[in-house]
XYZ file of C-alpha atoms in Angstrom:
411
model
C -13.419 -2.922 16.331
C -11.353 -5.970 17.203
C -7.985 -4.652 19.414
C -6.456 -7.730 17.025
C -7.105 -5.788 14.219
C -4.684 -3.784 15.869
C -1.603 -5.926 16.180
C -2.320 -6.752 12.092
C -0.814 -3.245 12.017
C 2.405 -3.427 13.960
C 3.232 -6.333 11.771
C 2.937 -4.245 8.837
C 4.667 -0.803 10.847
C 7.759 -2.931 11.293
C 6.790 -4.629 7.714
C 6.704 -0.901 5.773
C 9.975 0.329 8.581
C 12.452 -2.254 6.726
C 10.572 -1.891 3.213
C 12.181 2.833 3.566
C 15.008 1.932 5.350
C 17.457 2.036 3.311
C 16.326 5.390 1.714
C 17.546 6.692 4.782
C 20.919 5.816 4.912
C 22.008 5.451 1.251
C 25.511 7.270 1.787
C 26.998 5.120 5.090
C 25.457 1.591 3.353
C 27.264 2.564 0.174
C 30.357 2.786 2.464
C 29.310 -0.058 4.537
C 29.167 -2.415 1.833
C 31.934 -0.748 -0.747
C 29.170 -0.714 -3.529
C 27.827 3.564 -4.922
C 25.093 5.515 -3.346
C 22.565 4.070 -7.289
C 23.468 0.774 -6.401
C 22.440 0.851 -2.741
C 19.309 3.056 -4.303
C 18.442 -0.370 -7.187
C 17.943 -2.343 -3.086
C 14.967 -0.495 -2.909
C 13.803 -1.952 -6.213
C 15.074 -5.135 -5.178
C 12.829 -5.174 -1.978
C 10.180 -3.897 -4.851
C 10.846 -6.738 -7.158
C 10.567 -8.918 -4.746
C 7.564 -8.070 -2.584
C 5.249 -7.983 -6.666
C 7.075 -11.732 -7.755
C 7.764 -13.309 -4.740
C 4.939 -12.144 -2.535
C 1.660 -14.449 -4.203
C 3.849 -17.537 -4.239
C 4.726 -17.406 -1.070
C 1.537 -16.908 0.444
C -0.078 -20.003 -1.838
C 2.769 -22.164 0.263
C 0.862 -20.989 3.105
C -2.428 -21.619 2.161
C -3.631 -24.471 3.536
C -2.287 -23.149 7.538
C -4.841 -21.264 9.553
C -4.057 -17.046 8.971
C -2.586 -16.370 12.838
C 0.284 -19.464 11.800
C 0.658 -17.944 8.498
C 1.359 -14.748 9.842
C 3.897 -16.185 12.381
C 5.798 -18.620 9.930
C 5.855 -15.066 7.960
C 7.372 -13.195 10.627
C 10.703 -16.472 11.073
C 10.843 -15.485 7.299
C 11.067 -11.839 7.570
C 13.531 -11.636 10.325
C 15.548 -14.218 8.869
C 16.409 -11.540 6.012
C 16.558 -8.039 8.095
C 19.238 -10.495 10.955
C 20.994 -11.014 7.230
C 20.880 -7.349 6.350
C 22.658 -6.161 9.245
C 25.001 -9.084 9.290
C 25.519 -8.777 5.248
C 29.264 -8.527 5.022
C 28.974 -7.506 0.804
C 26.181 -6.182 -1.776
C 25.367 -9.041 -2.885
C 24.373 -10.589 0.200
C 22.527 -7.417 0.835
C 20.000 -8.184 -2.236
C 19.425 -11.661 -1.194
C 18.728 -10.741 2.685
C 16.170 -7.773 0.887
C 14.401 -10.035 -1.291
C 13.517 -12.535 1.326
C 12.269 -9.941 3.256
C 10.403 -8.443 0.346
C 8.668 -11.792 0.035
C 7.938 -11.520 3.365
C 6.497 -8.511 3.563
C 3.741 -8.813 0.453
C 2.377 -12.341 2.095
C 1.924 -10.223 5.171
C 0.235 -7.566 3.933
C -2.261 -10.036 2.102
C -2.692 -12.235 5.263
C -2.874 -9.146 7.361
C -5.163 -7.573 4.934
C -7.352 -10.646 4.969
C -7.653 -11.483 8.614
C -8.403 -8.295 9.411
C -11.396 -8.422 7.442
C -11.911 -11.940 9.284
C -12.327 -10.145 11.930
C -14.486 -7.588 11.826
C -18.144 -7.543 11.215
C -19.229 -6.649 7.808
C -20.569 -3.388 8.029
C -16.967 -1.354 9.399
C -15.020 -3.649 7.134
C -13.003 -0.658 5.572
C -12.852 0.892 9.209
C -10.555 -2.494 9.585
C -8.496 -2.079 6.896
C -8.105 1.396 7.290
C -6.507 0.513 10.707
C -4.364 -2.006 9.516
C -3.045 -0.021 6.595
C -2.422 2.097 8.776
C 0.122 -0.094 10.105
C 1.974 2.144 6.620
C 1.471 5.542 6.650
C 2.765 5.173 10.398
C 5.633 3.437 8.882
C 6.158 6.422 6.249
C 5.608 8.835 9.194
C 7.679 7.513 11.851
C 9.079 4.397 10.807
C 11.233 5.747 8.440
C 12.476 9.168 10.111
C 13.141 6.718 13.713
C 14.614 4.167 10.840
C 17.325 7.101 9.970
C 17.957 8.443 12.624
C 18.536 5.294 14.902
C 21.357 4.584 11.599
C 22.873 7.803 12.117
C 23.805 7.876 15.914
C 24.389 3.337 15.913
C 25.828 2.918 12.366
C 23.343 1.517 9.953
C 23.602 -2.222 10.867
C 21.658 -0.913 14.183
C 19.189 -0.395 12.420
C 18.308 -3.286 10.694
C 18.574 -4.521 14.519
C 16.870 -2.110 15.895
C 13.977 -3.586 12.879
C 14.223 -6.437 14.216
C 13.487 -6.117 17.062
C 10.701 -4.402 15.711
C 9.004 -7.061 14.231
C 9.452 -9.609 17.582
C 7.637 -7.211 19.510
C 4.602 -7.435 16.989
C 5.447 -11.442 17.010
C 4.978 -11.656 20.520
C 1.703 -9.330 19.995
C 0.794 -11.343 17.461
C 0.679 -14.414 19.231
C -0.910 -12.851 22.393
C -3.752 -10.436 20.840
C -5.274 -12.217 17.914
C -7.086 -14.972 17.737
C -6.270 -18.582 16.663
C -9.148 -18.847 13.416
C -9.971 -22.222 11.560
C -8.743 -20.952 7.375
C -11.796 -21.320 5.577
C -10.924 -22.981 2.690
C -12.842 -22.177 -0.225
C -14.964 -24.779 -2.076
C -12.404 -26.410 -4.316
C -9.760 -25.989 -3.592
C -7.154 -23.697 -4.986
C -7.716 -24.670 -8.580
C -11.435 -22.613 -7.224
C -9.460 -19.803 -5.843
C -7.614 -18.761 -8.889
C -10.459 -19.222 -10.872
C -11.655 -15.272 -9.738
C -8.612 -13.989 -11.360
C -10.655 -15.107 -14.541
C -13.238 -12.220 -13.453
C -11.964 -8.859 -16.131
C -13.227 -6.415 -13.567
C -10.791 -8.078 -10.687
C -8.479 -7.166 -12.887
C -9.290 -3.696 -13.776
C -10.194 -2.903 -10.040
C -6.788 -3.731 -9.300
C -5.468 -2.120 -12.349
C -6.842 1.580 -10.843
C -4.823 0.824 -7.998
C -1.414 0.671 -10.043
C -2.498 3.933 -11.276
C -3.668 5.790 -7.798
C 0.048 4.178 -6.447
C 2.320 4.800 -9.267
C 0.473 8.779 -9.735
C 1.436 9.035 -5.100
C 4.600 7.641 -5.408
C 6.494 9.485 -9.432
C 5.689 11.896 -6.518
C 6.714 11.304 -3.419
C 10.064 9.461 -4.364
C 11.694 13.299 -5.265
C 10.075 14.942 -3.249
C 13.354 16.265 -1.491
C 14.791 16.862 -4.374
C 12.425 19.181 -5.544
C 11.197 19.996 -2.310
C 14.924 21.631 -1.747
C 15.841 22.598 -5.412
C 12.880 23.651 -7.232
C 10.617 25.479 -4.079
C 13.985 26.471 -2.133
C 13.629 24.890 0.880
C 16.230 24.126 3.107
C 16.952 21.081 3.765
C 16.977 20.468 7.672
C 13.568 22.198 6.339
C 12.573 19.334 4.445
C 11.672 16.420 7.138
C 9.472 18.512 8.783
C 7.252 18.929 5.823
C 7.294 14.758 4.716
C 6.545 13.861 8.508
C 3.675 16.547 7.711
C 2.375 14.867 4.296
C 2.448 11.280 6.893
C 0.126 12.919 9.299
C -2.081 13.374 6.495
C -1.468 10.304 4.664
C -2.566 8.689 8.763
C -5.825 11.501 8.568
C -6.843 10.490 4.756
C -6.963 6.809 5.868
C -8.766 7.150 8.493
C -11.274 9.204 6.393
C -11.443 7.039 3.533
C -11.127 4.328 5.812
C -15.441 5.178 7.469
C -16.916 6.392 3.715
C -15.506 2.738 1.721
C -17.703 0.294 2.613
C -20.590 2.746 1.661
C -18.747 4.510 -1.234
C -15.414 2.817 -2.495
C -15.999 3.714 -6.839
C -17.097 7.603 -5.537
C -14.254 8.000 -3.356
C -12.045 6.610 -5.768
C -12.857 8.514 -7.934
C -13.114 11.927 -6.557
C -9.597 10.787 -4.697
C -8.126 10.335 -7.954
C -9.827 13.282 -9.186
C -8.396 15.635 -6.320
C -4.685 13.923 -7.127
C -5.188 15.251 -10.497
C -5.766 18.881 -8.554
C -2.503 18.577 -6.631
C -0.933 17.001 -8.236
C -0.390 19.573 -12.205
C -1.639 22.364 -8.936
C 1.981 21.251 -7.933
C 3.572 20.896 -10.850
C 2.528 24.570 -11.435
C 3.587 26.588 -8.772
C 6.668 23.979 -7.189
C 8.156 27.267 -7.254
C 6.595 29.379 -4.780
C 6.523 28.221 -1.260
C 2.735 28.372 0.383
C 0.767 26.327 -2.682
C 3.760 24.378 -3.108
C 3.148 22.718 0.800
C -0.285 23.505 0.252
C -0.870 20.629 -2.859
C 2.241 18.081 -1.116
C -0.612 17.483 2.097
C -2.799 17.527 -0.770
C -1.356 14.146 -2.226
C -1.197 12.395 1.061
C -4.986 13.527 2.099
C -6.095 12.460 -1.236
C -3.275 9.532 -2.236
C -1.816 6.136 -1.019
C -4.395 6.891 2.223
C -7.300 5.784 -1.494
C -6.110 2.546 -0.198
C -9.342 1.291 1.763
C -11.264 1.807 -0.811
C -9.304 0.120 -3.555
C -8.905 -3.054 -0.903
C -12.713 -2.880 -0.860
C -13.398 -2.873 -3.834
C -10.704 -5.742 -4.864
C -13.296 -7.771 -1.960
C -15.753 -7.160 -3.359
C -14.741 -8.056 -7.945
C -12.318 -10.835 -6.150
C -13.108 -12.156 -2.867
C -11.559 -11.489 0.457
C -9.074 -14.460 0.410
C -5.051 -14.235 0.939
C -3.941 -14.589 -2.123
C -6.935 -11.743 -3.701
C -5.152 -9.078 -1.423
C -1.409 -10.343 -1.811
C -2.038 -10.006 -5.900
C -3.906 -7.110 -4.874
C -0.857 -6.131 -2.952
C 2.263 -6.826 -6.008
C 0.121 -4.704 -8.422
C 0.101 -1.594 -5.723
C 3.687 -2.531 -5.171
C 4.091 -2.745 -9.597
C 2.699 1.285 -9.090
C 5.886 1.716 -6.612
C 8.365 0.241 -9.022
C 6.757 2.267 -12.424
C 6.090 5.907 -10.965
C 9.617 5.725 -8.477
C 11.041 4.109 -11.382
C 9.538 6.137 -14.628
C 9.811 8.918 -12.149
C 13.587 8.834 -12.036
C 13.867 8.532 -16.414
C 11.537 11.238 -16.751
C 14.060 13.878 -13.970
C 16.583 12.979 -16.930
C 14.821 14.359 -19.569
C 12.618 16.766 -19.078
C 14.019 18.467 -15.047
C 12.205 18.147 -11.404
C 9.479 18.911 -12.361
C 8.493 15.889 -14.129
C 6.945 13.244 -11.848
C 4.460 15.627 -10.873
C 3.702 15.717 -14.272
C 4.059 12.500 -14.783
C 1.724 11.300 -11.562
C -1.075 13.895 -12.613
C -1.036 11.499 -16.173
C -0.875 8.237 -14.440
C -3.799 9.920 -11.800
C -6.367 10.405 -15.708
C -5.467 6.930 -16.261
C -6.881 5.961 -12.796
C -9.476 7.565 -12.998
C -10.483 6.464 -16.608
C -10.398 3.301 -15.385
C -13.150 3.934 -12.936
C -15.782 6.132 -14.699
C -17.353 3.922 -16.906
C -17.755 1.395 -13.644
C -19.367 4.383 -11.348
C -21.467 5.164 -14.027
C -22.423 1.542 -15.007
C -23.703 1.771 -11.162
C -25.216 4.268 -11.029
C -27.199 2.990 -14.329
C -28.181 0.311 -12.271
C -28.846 1.511 -9.288
C -31.383 4.126 -11.048
C -33.268 1.219 -13.002
C -33.514 -1.225 -9.502
C -35.146 2.459 -7.937
C -37.228 2.429 -11.059
C -38.805 -0.554 -10.999
C -39.666 -0.288 -7.293
C -41.224 2.347 -7.976
C -43.665 1.122 -10.674
C -46.839 -1.780 -8.814
C -47.196 -3.520 -11.405
C -43.557 -4.380 -12.331
C -43.287 -8.478 -11.488
C -39.350 -6.914 -10.044
C -40.888 -4.854 -7.532
C -41.345 -6.880 -4.709
C -37.090 -7.348 -5.035
C -36.385 -4.716 -6.272
C -34.383 -3.424 -2.937
C -32.723 -6.012 -2.618
C -31.451 -5.634 -5.960
C -30.051 -1.672 -4.704
C -28.342 -3.586 -2.557
C -26.440 -6.347 -4.790
C -26.756 -4.298 -8.030
C -26.632 -0.563 -7.774
C -24.587 0.033 -4.452
C -23.138 3.585 -4.906
C -20.037 1.622 -3.803
C -19.123 -0.259 -6.457
């Protein structure tokens, strides 16, 4: 695996840490910005909406640049937003800052994943995606608690300054460690590149990703109150449980990355089925500590860790361009918005177990979008192998190629 792929993960780590920093510093930021805690919570939503809507447009604006140059420009935009956040004197300025950083972060994800694939050998592209996406997992595991610790000890503005410093380090590492590759322009220009979005299979694959992430974040967004008020853990225990959850995501992401190249569709189907089981089990037994922790770790293993399989499936349905990857990231972020927002509504109406049940429903919906394609893929594989077994078949000589192209179990 090229070392430069790990540098891309460092950049994503900085972006994800900035995305989640508000969650750990809500009371301090509310006081410093003369706002309410719910208003500060909306800053997370503003970041996510900016990612979903603005990221693809910024990707298109940078489409003519070589990938490394595009990443450096995105670091620059991100730093502008993050420094503005550190200097914000009121709530409105902070909203603007979060929008800027959100747009830059989404475009960065798309370009980084595309470049990671470009830097890797074809047979290990799934692993490359997993390495890049480990920046996301580590952002959850380490970035959030570390930025919260800095903010609590030195003030919430210090947390944004620390993230700015981290982004500068990642940008320097990108200059030194990522090779300067020329952009591979698609034949026919932007219009041809946009044409890929006419494929129904691509939209179906991205919709699956929305359900996968929505199912997970409907639970993840409310783990703290669930674990303290329903399961009965002390407040000081919850950070340790979240670190264990983060460790499970890193492990799961690594395993999925090794399987994604050959078995993207089966991995997604199994992952969604297991997540449905874990979310439902957690909802039923949330008041019993031992199974609650087991189900929590299970969700960590098979939730956001599906990213390498999701990305592989989307790239096969579309292509590996930054635009496809950025739009896919927007679908993923939409899942975050759906899961967290509907989870909050569900709590108000049905109590703290409701987001877990919601997650189970979203996982079931995601599974329903995968199974038909998985069955068709298996049918094509069987038909192709049957053709190869018949020596009189005029297609027998090409059956092996047909199996590889049409019947690959990875979809």
